[in-house]
XYZ file of C-alpha atoms in Angstrom:
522
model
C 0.000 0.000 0.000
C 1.729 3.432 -0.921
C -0.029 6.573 -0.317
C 0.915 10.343 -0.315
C 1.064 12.357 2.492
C -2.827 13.865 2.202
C -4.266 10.732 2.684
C -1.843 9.722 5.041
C -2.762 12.634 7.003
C -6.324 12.071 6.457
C -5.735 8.625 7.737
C -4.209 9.810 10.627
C -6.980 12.507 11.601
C -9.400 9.559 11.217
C -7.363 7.110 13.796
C -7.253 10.447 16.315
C -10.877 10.802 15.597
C -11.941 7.019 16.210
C -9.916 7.720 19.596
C -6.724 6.055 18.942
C -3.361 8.452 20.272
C -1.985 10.602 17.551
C 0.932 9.775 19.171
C 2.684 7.767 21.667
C 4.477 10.534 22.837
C 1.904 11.214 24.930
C 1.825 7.897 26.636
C 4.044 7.054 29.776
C 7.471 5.159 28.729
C 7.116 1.634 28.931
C 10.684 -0.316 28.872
C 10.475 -3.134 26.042
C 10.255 -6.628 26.982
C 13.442 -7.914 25.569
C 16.797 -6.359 24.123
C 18.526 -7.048 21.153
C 20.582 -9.806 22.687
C 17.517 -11.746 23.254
C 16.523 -12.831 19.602
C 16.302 -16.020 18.521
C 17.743 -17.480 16.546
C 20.845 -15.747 18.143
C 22.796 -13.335 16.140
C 26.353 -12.893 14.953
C 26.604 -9.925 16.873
C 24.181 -7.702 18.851
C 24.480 -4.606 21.118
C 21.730 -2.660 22.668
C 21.161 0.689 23.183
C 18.727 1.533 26.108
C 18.848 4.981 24.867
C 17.917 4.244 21.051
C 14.260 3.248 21.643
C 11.974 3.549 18.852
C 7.903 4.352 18.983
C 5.597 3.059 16.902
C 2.916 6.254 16.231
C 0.000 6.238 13.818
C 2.218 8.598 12.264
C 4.984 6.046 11.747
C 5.410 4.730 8.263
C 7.325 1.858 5.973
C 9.844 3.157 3.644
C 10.620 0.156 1.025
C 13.955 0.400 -1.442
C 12.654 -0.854 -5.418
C 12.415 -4.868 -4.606
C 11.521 -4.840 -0.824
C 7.707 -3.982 -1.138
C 6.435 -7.947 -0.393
C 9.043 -7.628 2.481
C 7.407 -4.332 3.607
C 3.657 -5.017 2.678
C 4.196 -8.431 5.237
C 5.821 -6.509 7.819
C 2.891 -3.735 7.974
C 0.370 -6.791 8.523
C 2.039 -7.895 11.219
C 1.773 -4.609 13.006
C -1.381 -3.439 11.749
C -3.711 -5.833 13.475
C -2.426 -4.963 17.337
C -1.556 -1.683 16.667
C -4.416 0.390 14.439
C -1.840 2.154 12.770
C -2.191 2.464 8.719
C 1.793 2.061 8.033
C 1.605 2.804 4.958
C 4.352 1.682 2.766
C 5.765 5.040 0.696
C 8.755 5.359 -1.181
C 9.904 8.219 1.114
C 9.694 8.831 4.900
C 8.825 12.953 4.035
C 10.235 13.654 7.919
C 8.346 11.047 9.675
C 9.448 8.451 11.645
C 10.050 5.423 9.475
C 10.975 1.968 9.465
C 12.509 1.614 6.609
C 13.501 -1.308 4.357
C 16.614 -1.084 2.136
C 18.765 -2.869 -0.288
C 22.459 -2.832 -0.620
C 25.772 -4.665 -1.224
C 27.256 -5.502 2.439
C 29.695 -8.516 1.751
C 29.891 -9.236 5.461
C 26.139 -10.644 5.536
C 25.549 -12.682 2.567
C 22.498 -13.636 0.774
C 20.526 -13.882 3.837
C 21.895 -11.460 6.295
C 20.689 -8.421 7.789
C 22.198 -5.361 9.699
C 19.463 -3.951 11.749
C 19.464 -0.217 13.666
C 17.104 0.917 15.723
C 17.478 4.747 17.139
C 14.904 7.161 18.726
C 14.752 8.524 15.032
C 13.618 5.662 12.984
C 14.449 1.863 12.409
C 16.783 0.933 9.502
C 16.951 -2.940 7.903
C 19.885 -3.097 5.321
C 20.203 -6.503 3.349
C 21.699 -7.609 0.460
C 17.895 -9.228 -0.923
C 14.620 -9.338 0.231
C 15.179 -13.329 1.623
C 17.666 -11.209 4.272
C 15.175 -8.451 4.766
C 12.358 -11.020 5.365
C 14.869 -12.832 8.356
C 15.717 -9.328 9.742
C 11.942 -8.490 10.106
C 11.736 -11.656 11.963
C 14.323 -10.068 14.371
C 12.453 -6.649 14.684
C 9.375 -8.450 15.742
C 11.116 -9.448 18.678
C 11.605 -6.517 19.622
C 8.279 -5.360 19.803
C 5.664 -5.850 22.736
C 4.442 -9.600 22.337
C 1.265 -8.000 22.418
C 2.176 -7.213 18.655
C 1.161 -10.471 17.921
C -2.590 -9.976 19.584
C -5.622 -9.926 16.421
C -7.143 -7.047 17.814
C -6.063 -2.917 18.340
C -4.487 -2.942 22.162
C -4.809 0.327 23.533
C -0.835 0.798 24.580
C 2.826 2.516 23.572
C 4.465 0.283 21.186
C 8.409 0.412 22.274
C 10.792 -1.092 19.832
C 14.340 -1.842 21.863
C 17.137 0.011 20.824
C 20.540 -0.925 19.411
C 22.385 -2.949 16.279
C 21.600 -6.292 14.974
C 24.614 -7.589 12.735
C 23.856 -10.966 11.605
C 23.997 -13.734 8.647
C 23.257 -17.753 8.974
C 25.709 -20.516 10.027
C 24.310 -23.236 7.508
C 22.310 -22.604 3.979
C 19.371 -24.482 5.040
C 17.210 -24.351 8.559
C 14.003 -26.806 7.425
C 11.452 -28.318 9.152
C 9.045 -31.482 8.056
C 5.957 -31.790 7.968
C 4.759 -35.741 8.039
C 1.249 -35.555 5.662
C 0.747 -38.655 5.026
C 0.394 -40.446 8.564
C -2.401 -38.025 9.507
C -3.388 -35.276 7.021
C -3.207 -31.539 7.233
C -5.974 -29.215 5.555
C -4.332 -26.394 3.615
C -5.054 -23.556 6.337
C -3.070 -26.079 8.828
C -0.099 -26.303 6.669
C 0.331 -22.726 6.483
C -0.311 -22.040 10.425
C 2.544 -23.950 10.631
C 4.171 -21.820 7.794
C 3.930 -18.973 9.524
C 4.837 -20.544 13.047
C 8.342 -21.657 11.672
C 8.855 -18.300 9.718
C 9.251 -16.725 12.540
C 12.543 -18.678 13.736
C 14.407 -17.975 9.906
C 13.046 -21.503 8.711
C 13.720 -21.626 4.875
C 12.427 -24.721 4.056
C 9.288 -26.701 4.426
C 9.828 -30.722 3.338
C 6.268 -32.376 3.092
C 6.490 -35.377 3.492
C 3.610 -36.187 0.779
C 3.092 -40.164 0.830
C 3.285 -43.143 3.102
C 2.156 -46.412 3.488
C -0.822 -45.097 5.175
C -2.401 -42.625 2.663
C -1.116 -40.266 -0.808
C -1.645 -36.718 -0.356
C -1.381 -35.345 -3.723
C -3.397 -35.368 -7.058
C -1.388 -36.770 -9.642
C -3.576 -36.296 -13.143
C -1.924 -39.454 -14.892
C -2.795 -41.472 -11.974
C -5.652 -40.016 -10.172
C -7.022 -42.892 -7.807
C -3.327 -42.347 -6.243
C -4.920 -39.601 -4.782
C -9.018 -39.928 -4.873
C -8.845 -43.461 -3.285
C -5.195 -44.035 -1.805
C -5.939 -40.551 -0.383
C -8.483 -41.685 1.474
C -6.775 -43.676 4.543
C -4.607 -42.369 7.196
C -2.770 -44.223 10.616
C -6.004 -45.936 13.307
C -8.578 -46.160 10.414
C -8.688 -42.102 10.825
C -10.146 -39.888 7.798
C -7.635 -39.467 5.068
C -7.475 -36.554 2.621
C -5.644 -34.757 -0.359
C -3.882 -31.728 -2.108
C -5.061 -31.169 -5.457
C -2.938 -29.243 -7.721
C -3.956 -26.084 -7.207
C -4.085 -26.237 -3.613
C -0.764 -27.477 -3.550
C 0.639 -24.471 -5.703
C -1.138 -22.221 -3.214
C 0.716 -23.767 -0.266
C 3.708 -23.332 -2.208
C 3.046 -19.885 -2.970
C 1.959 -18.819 0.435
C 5.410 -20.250 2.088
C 7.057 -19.036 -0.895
C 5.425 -15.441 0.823
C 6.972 -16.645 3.742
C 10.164 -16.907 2.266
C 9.830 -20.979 2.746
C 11.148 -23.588 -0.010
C 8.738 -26.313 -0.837
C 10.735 -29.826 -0.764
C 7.911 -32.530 -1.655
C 8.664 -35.832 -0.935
C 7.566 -39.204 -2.280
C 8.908 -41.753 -0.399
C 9.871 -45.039 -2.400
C 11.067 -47.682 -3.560
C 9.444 -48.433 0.204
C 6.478 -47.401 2.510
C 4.539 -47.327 -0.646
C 1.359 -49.133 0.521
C -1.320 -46.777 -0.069
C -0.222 -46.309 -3.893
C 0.223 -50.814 -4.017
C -3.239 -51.034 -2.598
C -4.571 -48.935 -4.970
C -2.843 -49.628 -8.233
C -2.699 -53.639 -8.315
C -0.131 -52.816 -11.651
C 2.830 -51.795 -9.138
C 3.096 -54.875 -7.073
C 5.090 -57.945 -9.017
C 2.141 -60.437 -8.505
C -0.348 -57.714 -10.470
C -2.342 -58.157 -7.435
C -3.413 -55.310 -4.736
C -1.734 -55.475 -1.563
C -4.086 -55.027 1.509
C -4.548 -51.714 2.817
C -2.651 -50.528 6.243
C -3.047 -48.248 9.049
C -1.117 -49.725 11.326
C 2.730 -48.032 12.045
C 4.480 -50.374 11.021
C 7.462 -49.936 8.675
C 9.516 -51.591 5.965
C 7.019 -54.204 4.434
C 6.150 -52.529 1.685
C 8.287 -52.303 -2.146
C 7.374 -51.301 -5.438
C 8.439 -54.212 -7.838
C 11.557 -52.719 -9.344
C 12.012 -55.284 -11.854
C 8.979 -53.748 -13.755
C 8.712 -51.430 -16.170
C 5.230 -50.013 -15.099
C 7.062 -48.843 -12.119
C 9.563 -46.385 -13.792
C 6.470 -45.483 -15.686
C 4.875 -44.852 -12.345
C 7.855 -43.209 -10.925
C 7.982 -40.804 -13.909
C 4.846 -39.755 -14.488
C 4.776 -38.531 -10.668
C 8.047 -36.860 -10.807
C 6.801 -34.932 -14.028
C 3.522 -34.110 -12.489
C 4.998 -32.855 -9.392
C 7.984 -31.251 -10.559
C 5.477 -28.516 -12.949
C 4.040 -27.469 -10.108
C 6.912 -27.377 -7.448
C 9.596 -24.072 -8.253
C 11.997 -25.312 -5.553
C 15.015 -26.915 -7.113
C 14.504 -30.416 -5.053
C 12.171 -33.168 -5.004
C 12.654 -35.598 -2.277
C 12.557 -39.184 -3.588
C 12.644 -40.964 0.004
C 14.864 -43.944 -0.055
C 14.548 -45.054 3.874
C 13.388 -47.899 5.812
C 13.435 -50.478 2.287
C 13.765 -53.462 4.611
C 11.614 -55.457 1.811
C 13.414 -54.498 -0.938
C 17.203 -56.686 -1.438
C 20.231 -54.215 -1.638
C 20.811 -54.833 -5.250
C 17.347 -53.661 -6.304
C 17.748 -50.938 -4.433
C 20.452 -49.603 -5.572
C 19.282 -50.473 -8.964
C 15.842 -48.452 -8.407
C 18.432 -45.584 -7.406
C 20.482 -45.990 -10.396
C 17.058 -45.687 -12.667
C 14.871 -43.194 -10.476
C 17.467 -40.269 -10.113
C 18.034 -39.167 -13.349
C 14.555 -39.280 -13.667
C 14.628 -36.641 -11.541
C 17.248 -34.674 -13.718
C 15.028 -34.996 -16.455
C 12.886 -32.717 -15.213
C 14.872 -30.003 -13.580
C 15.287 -30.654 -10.242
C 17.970 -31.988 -8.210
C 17.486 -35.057 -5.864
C 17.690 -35.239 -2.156
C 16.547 -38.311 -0.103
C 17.167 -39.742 3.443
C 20.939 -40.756 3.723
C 20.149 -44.388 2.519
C 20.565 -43.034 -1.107
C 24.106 -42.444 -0.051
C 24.810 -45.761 -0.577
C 23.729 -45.553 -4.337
C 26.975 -43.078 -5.252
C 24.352 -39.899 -6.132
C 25.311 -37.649 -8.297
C 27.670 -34.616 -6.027
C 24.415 -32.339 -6.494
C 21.927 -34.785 -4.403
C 21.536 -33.953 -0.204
C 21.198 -36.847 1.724
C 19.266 -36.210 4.589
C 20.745 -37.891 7.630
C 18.546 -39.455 10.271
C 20.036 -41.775 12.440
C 21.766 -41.444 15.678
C 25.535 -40.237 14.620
C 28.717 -41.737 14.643
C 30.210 -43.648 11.912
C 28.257 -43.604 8.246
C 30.752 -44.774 5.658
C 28.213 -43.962 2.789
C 27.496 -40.711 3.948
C 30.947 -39.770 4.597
C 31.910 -41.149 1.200
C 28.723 -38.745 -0.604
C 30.407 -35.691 1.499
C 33.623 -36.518 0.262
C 32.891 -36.447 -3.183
C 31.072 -33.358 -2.691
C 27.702 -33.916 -1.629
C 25.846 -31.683 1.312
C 24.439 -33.642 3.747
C 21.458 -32.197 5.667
C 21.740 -33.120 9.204
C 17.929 -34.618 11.079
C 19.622 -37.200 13.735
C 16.389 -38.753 15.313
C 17.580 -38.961 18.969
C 18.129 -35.099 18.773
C 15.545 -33.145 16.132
C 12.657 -35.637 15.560
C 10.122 -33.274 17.129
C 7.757 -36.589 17.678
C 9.754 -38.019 19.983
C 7.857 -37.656 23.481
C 9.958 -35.020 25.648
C 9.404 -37.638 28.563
C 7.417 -40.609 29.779
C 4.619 -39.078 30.580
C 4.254 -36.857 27.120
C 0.646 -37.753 26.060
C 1.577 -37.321 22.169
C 4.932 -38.642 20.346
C 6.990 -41.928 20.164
C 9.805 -42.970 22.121
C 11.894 -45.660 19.952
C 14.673 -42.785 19.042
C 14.791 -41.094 22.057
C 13.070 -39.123 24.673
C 14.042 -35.312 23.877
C 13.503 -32.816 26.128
C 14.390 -29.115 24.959
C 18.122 -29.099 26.663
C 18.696 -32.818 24.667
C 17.221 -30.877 21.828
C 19.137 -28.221 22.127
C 22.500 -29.239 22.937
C 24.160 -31.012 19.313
C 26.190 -29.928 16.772
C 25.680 -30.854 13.399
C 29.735 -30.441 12.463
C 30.370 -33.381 14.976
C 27.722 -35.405 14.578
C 28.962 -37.878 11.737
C 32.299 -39.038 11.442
C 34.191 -37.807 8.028
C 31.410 -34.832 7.693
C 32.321 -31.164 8.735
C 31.483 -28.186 8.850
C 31.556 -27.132 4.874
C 30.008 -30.278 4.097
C 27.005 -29.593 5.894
C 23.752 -28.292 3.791
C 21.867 -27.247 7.175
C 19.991 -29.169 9.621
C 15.856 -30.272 9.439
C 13.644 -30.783 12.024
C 11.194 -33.634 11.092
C 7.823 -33.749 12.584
C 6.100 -37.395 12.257
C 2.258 -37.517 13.138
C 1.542 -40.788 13.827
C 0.420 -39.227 17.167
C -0.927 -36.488 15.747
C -4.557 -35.080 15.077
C -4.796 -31.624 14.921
C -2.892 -28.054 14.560
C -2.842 -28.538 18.431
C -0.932 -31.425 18.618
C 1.714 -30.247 15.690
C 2.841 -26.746 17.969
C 2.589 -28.916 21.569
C 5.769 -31.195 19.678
C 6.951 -28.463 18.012
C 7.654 -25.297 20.626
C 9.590 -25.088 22.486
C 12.231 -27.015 20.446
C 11.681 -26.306 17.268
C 13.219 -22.828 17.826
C 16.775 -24.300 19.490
C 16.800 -26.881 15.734
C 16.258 -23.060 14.083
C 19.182 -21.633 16.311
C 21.577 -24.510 15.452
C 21.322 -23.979 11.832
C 21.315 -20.174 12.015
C 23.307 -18.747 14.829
C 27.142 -19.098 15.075
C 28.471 -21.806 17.268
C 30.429 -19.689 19.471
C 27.039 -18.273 20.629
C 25.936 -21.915 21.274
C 25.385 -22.003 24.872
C 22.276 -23.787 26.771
C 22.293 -21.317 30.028
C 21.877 -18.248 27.699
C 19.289 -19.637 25.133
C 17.266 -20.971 27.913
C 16.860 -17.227 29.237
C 16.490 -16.010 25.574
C 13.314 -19.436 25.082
C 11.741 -18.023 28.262
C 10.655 -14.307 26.819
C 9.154 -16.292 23.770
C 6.251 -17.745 25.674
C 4.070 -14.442 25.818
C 4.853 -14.370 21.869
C 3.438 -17.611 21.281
C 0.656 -17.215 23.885
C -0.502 -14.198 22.361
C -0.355 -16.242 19.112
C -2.714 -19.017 19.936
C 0.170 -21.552 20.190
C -0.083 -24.446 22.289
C 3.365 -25.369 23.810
C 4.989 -27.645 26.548
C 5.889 -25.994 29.064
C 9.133 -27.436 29.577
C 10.332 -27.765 33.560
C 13.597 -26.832 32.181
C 13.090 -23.215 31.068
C 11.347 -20.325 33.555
C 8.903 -18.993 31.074
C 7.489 -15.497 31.382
């Protein structure tokens, strides 16, 4: 929204009018909630300034460089909502007090760094793109009142805590999972949880599209896939589906968000719900049973047939059109049911299937073992220690993306007593969650051959929105920090202090989170 400075004015006259303050001036000082060294993730470097406090006045607008209006127009509906201000986005601040958005060339801070600077005179966000302007705005929220976060206009002087914010990410990618296919997630649910992991400089959202117990997404070449396999999920529970276009619009609306899509179709195992329903993929020609039970590792497609490849393409066709992220997921885990030498055969055909069409492969680190091509990410899940195939994959120059299940599988129960979750990994409570580094987790894989680190969230436990944030917060948040804060700053003590001031954010967000014995919230 860009307006001149009449009808801002007008604007104004009308807030003053409907009884909101012209300006907060007027309003006794109120010290902010947190400082600048309380962000999380946890900058490179930050220094406050008690002195350099900002107000937020219906007078206050959004100045936005050529290429950082989306990054703008978000921020002013974040603040609109609690505040009543209008914020308009201008081109120029015309003398009053701005926030204002800019693009530049700082080589210190990358592609997704920020420099932040908030004074008494007006807050400043310098980044190289909008992607870094989009993770400092997730910093300047912080800084605000958590009753920014409220739905409706609260009647109080909106502080914004003074100082500098110089800061840039440790690791590329900082993803979390979202498991589909176990239980399924309407569209509005999918991007709650878009927005909930925005917040913490999450870049990428894998969904984790099809399971033994149910296929989440239309494919047109094979549509009982979706209209029928679709239409199971884990206890016998109602099943459901993405078409297309609702797909796309999840897409777009992380893409918003500043979120990769990374779709995944799990094969040549826990492929049940697609064997059930085409009879064609199983080697017999005749339907398996279908299951929704937990169970893993039964189920293979029949990789000696050339249906399958037919199958395997026609998916990865349909689903690369519609997905702009340079990665599809192609699974690879848990084949127990399939003999090593198919597997690595299916491998050998299925990835440069995935070429074909554009996109680059990543899988769970069992496709290490098929020597993938140096562009492919294996995703590592198990518990650390010594992974010959991985380290062999990192040598010759693949990035491995980092999801050990005894430290970031947000399913696992925090303890015994956790109503939700599974235990078989680990029971993780948000210090175990907290304290691992992904640079010394696998033998033979350091620190440049790391892609990032992923926080999978499984739901055979898991029902509603509810359940997803009670597993979720507080740990997704320490998974973020690891990926984007510098080790140095790693340091249990501090973040716990830092996790604390969160909870009024997330309670005046509607989020329902464990409230951890470990950490004295606010």
């Amino acid at each position: 929204m860009r307006l001149s400075r009449a009808v801002l004015t007008a604007a104004i006259v009308s807030l003053t009018a409907a009884g909101l303050p012209a300006s907060a001036a007027a309003a006794s000082p109120a010290a902010p909630e947190r400082s600048v060294t309380d962000v999380v993730p946890a900058p490179v470097s930050a220094k406050a300034d008690p002195r350099g406090e900002f107000r937020l006045t219906p007078f206050t607008v959004i100045t936005a460089d050529r290429g950082a209006g989306q990054v703008a127009d978000y921020l002013r509906g974040l603040l609109r909502p609690a505040t009543g201000y209008p914020l308009p986005v201008v081109p120029h601040s015309v003398g009053l007090p701005a926030i204002s958005l800019k693009l530049g060339r700082d080589a210190r801070i990358g592609t997704e760094g920020y420099e932040l600077k908030v004074a008494r005179d007006g807050v400043t966000l310098k980044a190289n793109t909008a992607d870094g302007l989009f993770d400092g705005v997730q910093s300047l929220r912080q800084l605000l009142p958590s009753a920014i976060d409220a739905k409706r206009v609260q009647h109080r002087t909106w502080t914004v805590a003074g100082g500098t914010i110089l800061d840039y990410p440790r690791f590329a990618e900082r993803g979390a999972m979202l498991d589909v296919a176990r239980h399924f997630f309407k569209p509005d649910q999918v991007k709650r949880y878009v927005d909930q992991i925005a917040q913490y400089k999450v870049n990428t959202l894998h969904l984790h599209l099809a399971d033994d117990q149910g296929w989440r997404i239309e494919i047109k070449s094979w549509p009982k896939l979706a209209t029928v396999g679709g239409k199971t999920a884990v206890d016998g529970d109602p099943g459901g589906y993405y078409t297309q276009a609702q797909y796309q619009d999840i897409v777009a609306y992380a893409a918003s968000r500043h979120i990769t899509v990374i779709p995944e179709i799990d094969m040549p195992g826990h492929t049940n719900a697609a064997q059930s329903t085409y009879a064609e993929l199983n080697c017999d020609g005749k339907a398996v049973p279908v299951r929704t039970d937990t169970e893993v590792g039964y189920s293979s497609l029949c990789i000696s047939s050339p249906i399958t490849y037919k199958f395997v393409e026609d998916v990865v066709r349909e689903l690369a059109a519609i997905t702009p992220g340079p990665y599809l997921h192609i699974g690879g885990d848990e084949a127990h049911s399939t003999p090593p030498a198919d597997y690595i055969a299916f491998e050998k055909k299925v990835q440069p299937i995935v070429a074909k069409y554009g996109k680059k492969v990543t899988g769970w680190h069992e496709i290490a073992k098929s020597d993938p091509p140096a562009s492919a990410v294996p995703q590592y899940w198990d518990f650390g220690g010594d992974n010959p195939s991985v380290a062999a994959a990192a040598a010759r120059g693949s990035k491995i993306l980092m999801s050990p299940a005894n430290y970031a599988y947000l399913d696992m129960k925090y303890d015994a007593s956790t109503p939700l979750g599974q235990d078989w990994a680990a029971l993780i409570e948000v210090r175990d969650g907290y304290n691992w580094d992904p640079a010394s987790l696998v033998t033979g894989v350091g620190e440049h051959q790391i892609a990032g680190v992923e926080a999978p969230l499984w739901t055979e436990t898991l029902r509603t929105s509810a359940d997803i944030e009670y597993m979720a917060f507080p740990r997704l948040p320490g998974i973020a920090e690891i990926g984007w804060s510098p080790k140095s700053t790693h340091d249990w003590d501090a973040y716990r202090a830092r996790l604390a001031k969160q909870s009024p954010r997330w309670v005046a967000q509607g989020i329902n989170f464990y409230r951890s014995p470990q950490v004295d919230w606010k």
